[in-house]
PDB file of C-alpha atoms in Angstrom:
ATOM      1  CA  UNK A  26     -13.793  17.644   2.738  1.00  0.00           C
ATOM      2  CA  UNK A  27     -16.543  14.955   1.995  1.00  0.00           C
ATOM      3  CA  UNK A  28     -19.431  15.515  -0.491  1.00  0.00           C
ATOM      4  CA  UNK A  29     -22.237  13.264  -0.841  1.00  0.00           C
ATOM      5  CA  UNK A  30     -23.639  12.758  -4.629  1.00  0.00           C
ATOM      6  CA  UNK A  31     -25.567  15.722  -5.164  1.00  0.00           C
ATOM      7  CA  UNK A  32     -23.644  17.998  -1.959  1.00  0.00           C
ATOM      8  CA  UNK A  33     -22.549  21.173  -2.770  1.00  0.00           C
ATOM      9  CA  UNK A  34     -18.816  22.605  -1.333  1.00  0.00           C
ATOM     10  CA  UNK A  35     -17.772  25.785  -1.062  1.00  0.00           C
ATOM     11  CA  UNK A  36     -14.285  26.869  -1.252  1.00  0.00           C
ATOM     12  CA  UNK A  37     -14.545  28.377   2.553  1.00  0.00           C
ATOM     13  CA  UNK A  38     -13.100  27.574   5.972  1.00  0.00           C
ATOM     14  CA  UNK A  39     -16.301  26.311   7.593  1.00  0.00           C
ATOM     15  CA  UNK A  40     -16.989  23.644   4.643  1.00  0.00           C
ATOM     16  CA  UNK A  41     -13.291  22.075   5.321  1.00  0.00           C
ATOM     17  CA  UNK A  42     -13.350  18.963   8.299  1.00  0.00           C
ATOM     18  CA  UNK A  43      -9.978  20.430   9.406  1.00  0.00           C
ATOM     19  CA  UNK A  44      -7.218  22.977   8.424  1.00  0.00           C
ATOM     20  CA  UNK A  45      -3.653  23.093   7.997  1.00  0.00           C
ATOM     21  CA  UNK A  46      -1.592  25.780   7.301  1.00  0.00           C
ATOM     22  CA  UNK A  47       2.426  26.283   6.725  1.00  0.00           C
ATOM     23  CA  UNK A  48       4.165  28.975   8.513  1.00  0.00           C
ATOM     24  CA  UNK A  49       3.725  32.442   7.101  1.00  0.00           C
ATOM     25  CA  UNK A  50       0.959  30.470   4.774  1.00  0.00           C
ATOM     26  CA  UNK A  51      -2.604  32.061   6.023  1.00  0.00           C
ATOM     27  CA  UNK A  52      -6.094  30.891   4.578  1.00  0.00           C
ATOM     28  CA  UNK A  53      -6.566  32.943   1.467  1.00  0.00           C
ATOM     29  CA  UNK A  54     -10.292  31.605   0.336  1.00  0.00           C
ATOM     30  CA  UNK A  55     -11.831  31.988  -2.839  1.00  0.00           C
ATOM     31  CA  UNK A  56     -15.285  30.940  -2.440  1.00  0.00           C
ATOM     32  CA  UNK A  57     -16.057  29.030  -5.827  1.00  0.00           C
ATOM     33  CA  UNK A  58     -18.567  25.973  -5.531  1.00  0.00           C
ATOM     34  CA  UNK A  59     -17.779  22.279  -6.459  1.00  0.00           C
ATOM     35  CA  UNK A  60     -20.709  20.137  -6.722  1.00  0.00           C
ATOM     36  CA  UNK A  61     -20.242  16.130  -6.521  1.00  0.00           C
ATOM     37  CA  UNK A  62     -23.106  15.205  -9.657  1.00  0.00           C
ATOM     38  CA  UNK A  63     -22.293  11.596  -9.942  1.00  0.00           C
ATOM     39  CA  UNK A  64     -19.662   8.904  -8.463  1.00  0.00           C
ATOM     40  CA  UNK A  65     -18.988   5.679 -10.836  1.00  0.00           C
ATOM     41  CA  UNK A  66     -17.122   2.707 -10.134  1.00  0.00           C
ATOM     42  CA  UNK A  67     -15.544   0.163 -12.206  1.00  0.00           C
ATOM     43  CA  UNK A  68     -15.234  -3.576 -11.641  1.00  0.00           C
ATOM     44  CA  UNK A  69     -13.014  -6.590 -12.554  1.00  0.00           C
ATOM     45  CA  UNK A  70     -13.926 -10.264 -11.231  1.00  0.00           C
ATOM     46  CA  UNK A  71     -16.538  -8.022  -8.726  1.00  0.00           C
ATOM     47  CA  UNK A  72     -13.872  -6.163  -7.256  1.00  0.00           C
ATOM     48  CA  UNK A  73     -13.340  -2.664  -7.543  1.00  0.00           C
ATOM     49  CA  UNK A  74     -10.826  -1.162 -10.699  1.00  0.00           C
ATOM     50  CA  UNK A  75     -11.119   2.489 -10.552  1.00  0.00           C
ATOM     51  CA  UNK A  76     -13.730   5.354  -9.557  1.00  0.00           C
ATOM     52  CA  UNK A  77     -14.507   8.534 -11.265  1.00  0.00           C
ATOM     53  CA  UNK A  78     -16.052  11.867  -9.680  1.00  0.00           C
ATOM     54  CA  UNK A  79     -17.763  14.152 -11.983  1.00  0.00           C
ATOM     55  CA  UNK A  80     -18.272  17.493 -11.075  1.00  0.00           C
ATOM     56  CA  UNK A  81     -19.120  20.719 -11.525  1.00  0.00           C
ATOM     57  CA  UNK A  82     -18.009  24.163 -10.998  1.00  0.00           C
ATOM     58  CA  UNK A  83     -19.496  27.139 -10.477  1.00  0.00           C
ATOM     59  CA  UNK A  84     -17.477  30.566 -10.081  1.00  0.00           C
ATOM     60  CA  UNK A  85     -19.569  33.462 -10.880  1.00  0.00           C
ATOM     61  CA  UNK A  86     -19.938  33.495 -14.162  1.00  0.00           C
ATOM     62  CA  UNK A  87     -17.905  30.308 -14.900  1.00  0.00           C
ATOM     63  CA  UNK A  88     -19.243  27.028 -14.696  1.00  0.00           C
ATOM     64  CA  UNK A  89     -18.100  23.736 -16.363  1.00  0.00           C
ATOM     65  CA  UNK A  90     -18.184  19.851 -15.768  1.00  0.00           C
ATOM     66  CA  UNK A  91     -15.051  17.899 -14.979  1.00  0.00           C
ATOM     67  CA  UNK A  92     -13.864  14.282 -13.841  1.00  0.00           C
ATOM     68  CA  UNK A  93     -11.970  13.414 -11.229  1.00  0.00           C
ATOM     69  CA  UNK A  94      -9.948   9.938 -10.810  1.00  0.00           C
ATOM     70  CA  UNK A  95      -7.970   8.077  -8.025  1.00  0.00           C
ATOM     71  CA  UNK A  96      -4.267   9.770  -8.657  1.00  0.00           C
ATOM     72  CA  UNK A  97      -5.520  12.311 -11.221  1.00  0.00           C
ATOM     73  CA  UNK A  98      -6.961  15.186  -9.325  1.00  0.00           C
ATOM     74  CA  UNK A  99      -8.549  18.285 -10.447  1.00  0.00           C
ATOM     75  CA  UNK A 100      -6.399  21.364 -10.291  1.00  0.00           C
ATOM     76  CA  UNK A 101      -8.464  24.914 -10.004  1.00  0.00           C
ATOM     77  CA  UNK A 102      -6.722  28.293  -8.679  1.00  0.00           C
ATOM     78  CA  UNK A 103      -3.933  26.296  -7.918  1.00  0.00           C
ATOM     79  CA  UNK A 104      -6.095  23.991  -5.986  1.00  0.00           C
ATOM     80  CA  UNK A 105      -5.533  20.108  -5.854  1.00  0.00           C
ATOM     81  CA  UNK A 106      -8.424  18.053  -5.456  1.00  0.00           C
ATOM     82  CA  UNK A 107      -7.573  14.409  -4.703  1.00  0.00           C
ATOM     83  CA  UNK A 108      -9.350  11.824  -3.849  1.00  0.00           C
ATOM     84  CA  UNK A 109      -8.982  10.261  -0.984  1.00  0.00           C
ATOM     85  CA  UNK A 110     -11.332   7.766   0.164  1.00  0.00           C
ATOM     86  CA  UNK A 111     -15.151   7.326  -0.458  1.00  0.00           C
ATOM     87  CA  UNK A 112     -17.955   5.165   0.497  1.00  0.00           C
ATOM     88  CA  UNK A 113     -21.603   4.515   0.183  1.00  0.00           C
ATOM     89  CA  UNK A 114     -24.225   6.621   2.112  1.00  0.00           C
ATOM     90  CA  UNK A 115     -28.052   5.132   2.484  1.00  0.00           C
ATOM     91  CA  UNK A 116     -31.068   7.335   3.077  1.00  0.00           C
ATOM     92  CA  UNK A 117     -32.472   6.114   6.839  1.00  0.00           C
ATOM     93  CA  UNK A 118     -35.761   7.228   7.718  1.00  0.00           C
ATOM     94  CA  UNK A 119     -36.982   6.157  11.124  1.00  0.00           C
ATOM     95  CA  UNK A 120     -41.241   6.816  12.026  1.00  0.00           C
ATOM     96  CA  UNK A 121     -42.588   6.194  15.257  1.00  0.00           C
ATOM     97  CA  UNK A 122     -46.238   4.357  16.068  1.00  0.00           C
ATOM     98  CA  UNK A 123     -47.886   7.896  15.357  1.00  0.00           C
ATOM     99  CA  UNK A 124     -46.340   7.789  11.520  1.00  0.00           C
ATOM    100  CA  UNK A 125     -44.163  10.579  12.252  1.00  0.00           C
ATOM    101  CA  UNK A 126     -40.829  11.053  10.906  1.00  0.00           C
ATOM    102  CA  UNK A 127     -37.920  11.035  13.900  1.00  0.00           C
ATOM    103  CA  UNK A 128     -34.858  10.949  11.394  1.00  0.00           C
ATOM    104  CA  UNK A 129     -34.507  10.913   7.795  1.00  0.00           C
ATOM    105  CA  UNK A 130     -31.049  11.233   6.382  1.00  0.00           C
ATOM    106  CA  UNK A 131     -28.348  10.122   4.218  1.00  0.00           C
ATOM    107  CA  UNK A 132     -24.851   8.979   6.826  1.00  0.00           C
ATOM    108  CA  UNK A 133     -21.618   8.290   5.226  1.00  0.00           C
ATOM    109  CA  UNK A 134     -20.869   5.096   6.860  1.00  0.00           C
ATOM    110  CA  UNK A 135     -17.423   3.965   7.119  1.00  0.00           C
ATOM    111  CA  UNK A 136     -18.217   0.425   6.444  1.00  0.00           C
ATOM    112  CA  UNK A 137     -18.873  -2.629   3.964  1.00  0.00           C
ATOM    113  CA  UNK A 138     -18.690  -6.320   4.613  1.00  0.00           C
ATOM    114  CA  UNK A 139     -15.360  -7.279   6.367  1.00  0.00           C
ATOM    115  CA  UNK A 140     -14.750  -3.904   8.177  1.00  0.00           C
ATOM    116  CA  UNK A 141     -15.620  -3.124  11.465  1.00  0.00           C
ATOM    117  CA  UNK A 142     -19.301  -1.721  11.851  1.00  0.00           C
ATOM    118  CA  UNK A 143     -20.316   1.980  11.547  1.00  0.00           C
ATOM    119  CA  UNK A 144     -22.816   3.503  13.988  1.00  0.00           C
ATOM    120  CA  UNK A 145     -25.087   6.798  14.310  1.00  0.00           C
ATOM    121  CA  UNK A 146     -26.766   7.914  17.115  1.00  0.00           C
ATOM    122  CA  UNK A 147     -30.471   9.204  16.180  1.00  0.00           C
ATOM    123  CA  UNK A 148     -31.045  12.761  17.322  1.00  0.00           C
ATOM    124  CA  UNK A 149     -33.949  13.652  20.084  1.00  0.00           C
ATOM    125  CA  UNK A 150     -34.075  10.063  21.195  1.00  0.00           C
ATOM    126  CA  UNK A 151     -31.430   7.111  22.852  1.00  0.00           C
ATOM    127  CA  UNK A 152     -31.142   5.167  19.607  1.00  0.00           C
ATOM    128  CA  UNK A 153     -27.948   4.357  18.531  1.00  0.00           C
ATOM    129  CA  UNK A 154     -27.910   1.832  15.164  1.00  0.00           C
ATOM    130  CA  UNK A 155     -25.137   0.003  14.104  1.00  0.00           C
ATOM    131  CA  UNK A 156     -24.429  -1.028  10.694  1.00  0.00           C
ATOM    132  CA  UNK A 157     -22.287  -3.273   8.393  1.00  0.00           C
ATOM    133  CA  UNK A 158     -23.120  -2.618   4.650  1.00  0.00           C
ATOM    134  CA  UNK A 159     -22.719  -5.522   2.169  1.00  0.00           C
ATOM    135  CA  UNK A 160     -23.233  -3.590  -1.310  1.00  0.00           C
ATOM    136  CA  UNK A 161     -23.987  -6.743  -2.908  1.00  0.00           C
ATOM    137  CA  UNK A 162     -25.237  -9.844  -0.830  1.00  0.00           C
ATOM    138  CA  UNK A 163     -27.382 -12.623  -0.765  1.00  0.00           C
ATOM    139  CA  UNK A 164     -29.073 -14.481   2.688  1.00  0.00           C
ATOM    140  CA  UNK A 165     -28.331 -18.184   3.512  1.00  0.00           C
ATOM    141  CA  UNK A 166     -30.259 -18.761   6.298  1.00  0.00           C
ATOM    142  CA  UNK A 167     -30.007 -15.967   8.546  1.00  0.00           C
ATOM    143  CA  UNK A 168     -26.632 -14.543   7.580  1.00  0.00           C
ATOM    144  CA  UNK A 169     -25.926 -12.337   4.755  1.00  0.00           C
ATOM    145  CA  UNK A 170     -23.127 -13.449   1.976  1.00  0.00           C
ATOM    146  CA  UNK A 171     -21.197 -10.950   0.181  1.00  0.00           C
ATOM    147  CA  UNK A 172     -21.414 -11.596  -3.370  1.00  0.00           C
ATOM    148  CA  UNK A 173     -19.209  -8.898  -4.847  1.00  0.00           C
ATOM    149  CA  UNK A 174     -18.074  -5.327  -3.937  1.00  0.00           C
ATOM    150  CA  UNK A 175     -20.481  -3.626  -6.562  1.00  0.00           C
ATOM    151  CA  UNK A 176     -23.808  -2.043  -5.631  1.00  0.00           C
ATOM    152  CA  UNK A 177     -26.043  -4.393  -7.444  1.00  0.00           C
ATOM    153  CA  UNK A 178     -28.508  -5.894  -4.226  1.00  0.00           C
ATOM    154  CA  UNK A 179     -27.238  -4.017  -0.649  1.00  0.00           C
ATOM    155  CA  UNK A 180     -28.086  -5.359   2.345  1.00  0.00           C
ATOM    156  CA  UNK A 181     -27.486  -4.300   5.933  1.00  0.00           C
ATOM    157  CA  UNK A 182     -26.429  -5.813   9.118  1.00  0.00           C
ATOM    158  CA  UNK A 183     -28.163  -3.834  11.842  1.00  0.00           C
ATOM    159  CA  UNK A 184     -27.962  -3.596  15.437  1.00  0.00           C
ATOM    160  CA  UNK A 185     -30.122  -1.276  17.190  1.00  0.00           C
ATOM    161  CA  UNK A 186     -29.961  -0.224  20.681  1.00  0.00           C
ATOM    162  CA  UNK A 187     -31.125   1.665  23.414  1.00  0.00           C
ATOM    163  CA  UNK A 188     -28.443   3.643  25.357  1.00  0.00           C
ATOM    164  CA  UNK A 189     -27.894   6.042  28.295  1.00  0.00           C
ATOM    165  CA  UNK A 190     -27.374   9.660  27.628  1.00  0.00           C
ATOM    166  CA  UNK A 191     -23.765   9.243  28.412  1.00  0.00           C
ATOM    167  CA  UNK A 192     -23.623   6.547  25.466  1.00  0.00           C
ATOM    168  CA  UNK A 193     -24.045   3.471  27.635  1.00  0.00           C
ATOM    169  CA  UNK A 194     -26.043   0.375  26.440  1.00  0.00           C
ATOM    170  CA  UNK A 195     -29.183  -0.386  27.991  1.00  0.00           C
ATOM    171  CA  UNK A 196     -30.731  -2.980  25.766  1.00  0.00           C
ATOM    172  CA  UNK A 197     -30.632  -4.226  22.074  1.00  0.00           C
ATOM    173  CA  UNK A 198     -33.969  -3.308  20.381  1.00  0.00           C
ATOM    174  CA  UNK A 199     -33.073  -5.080  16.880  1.00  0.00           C
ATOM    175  CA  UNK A 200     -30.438  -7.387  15.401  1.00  0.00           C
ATOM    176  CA  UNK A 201     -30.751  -8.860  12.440  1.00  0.00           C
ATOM    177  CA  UNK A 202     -30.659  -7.768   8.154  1.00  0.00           C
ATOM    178  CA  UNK A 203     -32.068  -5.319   6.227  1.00  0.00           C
ATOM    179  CA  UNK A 204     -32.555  -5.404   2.439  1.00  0.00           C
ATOM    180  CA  UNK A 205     -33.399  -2.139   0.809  1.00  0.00           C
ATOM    181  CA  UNK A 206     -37.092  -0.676   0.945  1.00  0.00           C
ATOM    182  CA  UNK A 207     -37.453  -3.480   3.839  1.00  0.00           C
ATOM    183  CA  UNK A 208     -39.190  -1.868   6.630  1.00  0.00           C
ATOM    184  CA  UNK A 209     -37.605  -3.458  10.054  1.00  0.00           C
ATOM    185  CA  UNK A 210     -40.209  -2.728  13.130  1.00  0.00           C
ATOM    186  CA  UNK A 211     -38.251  -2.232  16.582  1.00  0.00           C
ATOM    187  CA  UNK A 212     -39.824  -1.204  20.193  1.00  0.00           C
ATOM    188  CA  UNK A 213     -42.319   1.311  19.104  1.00  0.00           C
ATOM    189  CA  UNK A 214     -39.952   2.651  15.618  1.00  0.00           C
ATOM    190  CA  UNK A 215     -39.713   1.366  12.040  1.00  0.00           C
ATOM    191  CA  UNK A 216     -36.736   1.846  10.206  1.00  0.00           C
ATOM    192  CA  UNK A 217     -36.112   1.579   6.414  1.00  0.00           C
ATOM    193  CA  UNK A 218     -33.881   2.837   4.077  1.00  0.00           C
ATOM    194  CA  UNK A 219     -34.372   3.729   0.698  1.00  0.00           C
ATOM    195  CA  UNK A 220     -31.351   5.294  -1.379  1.00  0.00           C
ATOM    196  CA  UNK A 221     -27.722   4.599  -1.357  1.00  0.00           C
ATOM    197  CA  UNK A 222     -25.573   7.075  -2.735  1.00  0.00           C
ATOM    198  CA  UNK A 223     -21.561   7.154  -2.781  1.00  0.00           C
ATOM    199  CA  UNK A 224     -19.703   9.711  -0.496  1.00  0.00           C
ATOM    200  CA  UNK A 225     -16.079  10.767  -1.217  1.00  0.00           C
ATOM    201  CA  UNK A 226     -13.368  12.675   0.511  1.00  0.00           C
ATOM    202  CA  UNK A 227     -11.322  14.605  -1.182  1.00  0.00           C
ATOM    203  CA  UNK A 228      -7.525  16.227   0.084  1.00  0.00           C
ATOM    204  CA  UNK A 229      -7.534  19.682  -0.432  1.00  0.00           C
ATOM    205  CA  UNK A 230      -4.025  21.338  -1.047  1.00  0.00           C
ATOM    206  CA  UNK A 231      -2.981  24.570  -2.241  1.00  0.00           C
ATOM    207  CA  UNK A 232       1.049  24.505  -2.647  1.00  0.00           C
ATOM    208  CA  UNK A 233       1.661  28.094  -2.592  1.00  0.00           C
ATOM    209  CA  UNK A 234       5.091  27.791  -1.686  1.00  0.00           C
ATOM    210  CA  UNK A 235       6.234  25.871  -4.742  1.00  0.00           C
ATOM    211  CA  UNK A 236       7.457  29.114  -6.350  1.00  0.00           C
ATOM    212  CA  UNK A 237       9.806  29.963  -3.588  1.00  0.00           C
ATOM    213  CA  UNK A 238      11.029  26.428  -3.431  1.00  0.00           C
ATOM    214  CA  UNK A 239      12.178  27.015  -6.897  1.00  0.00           C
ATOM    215  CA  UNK A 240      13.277  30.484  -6.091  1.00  0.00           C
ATOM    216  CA  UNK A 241      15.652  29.164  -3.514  1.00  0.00           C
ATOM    217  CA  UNK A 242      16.612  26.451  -5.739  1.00  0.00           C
ATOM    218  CA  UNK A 243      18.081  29.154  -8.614  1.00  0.00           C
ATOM    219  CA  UNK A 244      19.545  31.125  -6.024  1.00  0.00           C
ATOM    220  CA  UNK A 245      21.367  28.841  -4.691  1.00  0.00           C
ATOM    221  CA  UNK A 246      22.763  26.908  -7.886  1.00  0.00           C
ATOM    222  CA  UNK A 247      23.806  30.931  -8.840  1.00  0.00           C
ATOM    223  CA  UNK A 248      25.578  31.260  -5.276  1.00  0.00           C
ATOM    224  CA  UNK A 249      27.340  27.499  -6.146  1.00  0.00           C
ATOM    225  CA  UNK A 250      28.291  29.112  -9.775  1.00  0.00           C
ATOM    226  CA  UNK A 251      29.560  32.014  -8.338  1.00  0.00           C
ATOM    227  CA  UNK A 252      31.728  30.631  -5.757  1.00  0.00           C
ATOM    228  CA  UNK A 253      33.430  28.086  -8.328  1.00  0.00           C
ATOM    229  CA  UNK A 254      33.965  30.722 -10.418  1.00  0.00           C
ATOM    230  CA  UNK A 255      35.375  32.945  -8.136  1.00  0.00           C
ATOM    231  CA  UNK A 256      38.002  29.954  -7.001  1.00  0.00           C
ATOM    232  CA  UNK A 257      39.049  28.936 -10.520  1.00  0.00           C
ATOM    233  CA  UNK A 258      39.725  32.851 -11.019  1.00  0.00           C
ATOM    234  CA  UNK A 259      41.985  32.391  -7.995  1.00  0.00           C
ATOM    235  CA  UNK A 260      43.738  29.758  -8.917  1.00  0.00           C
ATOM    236  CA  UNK A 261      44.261  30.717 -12.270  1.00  0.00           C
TER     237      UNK A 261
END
């Protein structure tokens, strides 16, 4: 699953990206809600040290606040929550010449300065806008610098296009950078973005069969007793 700072997951199967189960293992759902309140990262020489989720639960009655750190995950109902990966997710709003809003959205991009770009396609019109996220950065010249891994000053390298319906390029409508709150004017659009919050995935897992691993386990050191016992008996 991914939450966004602020998203809200229930323990369901449509709220899961995908599903695996072990044979003879069905989905057995409980339906409590995790919220992601905050994401905080932690830096040495401006590059990143650690990252802690807090969160909170709500089960009926029950609520409560927890953390959650890389390699310590959150156990509830004998359900692991582990972090994974995570990311940083800017609001885009896009107007056209009327003043109208088109698209206004947070995206989990998959992307800061060194990795490949991201992209989103904009819904009800053939934009498509690529982007490379430097959470930190400074311009010389015309090309953006990134000047640690922390989100102090972000900055974007976009690339906006026009494409086909079948996702074919027609014609580049913008390239250049974006610094946050900068409005960036395109073919008859202006785009802007003007919150960047952290998205994280966690791995869900619910290791029901643990008990009957250990159930084999005792079983089968009894058979092993057993059978030496019943040889020395023999021999004896």
């Amino acid at each position: 699953m991914i939450l966004t700072e602020g998203q809200t997951f229930t323990e369901r199967h449509e709220d899961y990206l995908a599903t695996s189960e072990a044979p003879m293992f069905f989905e057995n759902h409980q339906f409590f809600k995790i919220r992601l309140d905050k994401v905080a990262e932690s830096f040495k020489d401006g590059l990143p040290l650690n990252l802690i989720c807090r969160i909170k639960l709500e089960d009926g009655a029950r609520t409560g606040n927890y953390v959650v750190r890389i390699n310590q995950p959150f156990e509830y109902k004998k359900t692991n929550f582990l972090i994974h990966n995570h990311g940083y997710a800017p609001h885009f709003v896009i107007t056209n010449r009327t003043g109208n809003e088109v698209f206004h959205s947070y995206v989990n991009l998959y992307t800061t300065a060194g990795v490949p770009d991201d992209h989103f396609n904009v819904p009800g019109t053939d934009l498509a806008v690529y982007v490379r996220l430097f959470p930190d950065a400074e311009l010389r010249g015309e090309r953006l610098r990134e000047v640690s891994r922390e989100l102090k000053n972000p900055a974007m390298r976009l690339r906006i296009i026009r494409q086909t319906n079948e996702g074919v390029f027609k014609e580049t409508l913008y390239n250049g950078h974006a610094f946050k709150n900068e409005a960036i004017k395109f073919d008859n659009y202006v785009l802007s973005y003007d919150d960047i919050r952290h998205w994280v995935r966690f791995e869900v897992r619910k290791d029901r069969g643990v008990p009957i691993i250990f159930a084999g386990f005792w079983v089968g050191i009894f058979g092993l007793c057993v059978r030496f016992l019943a040889s020395f008996i023999r021999w004896n």
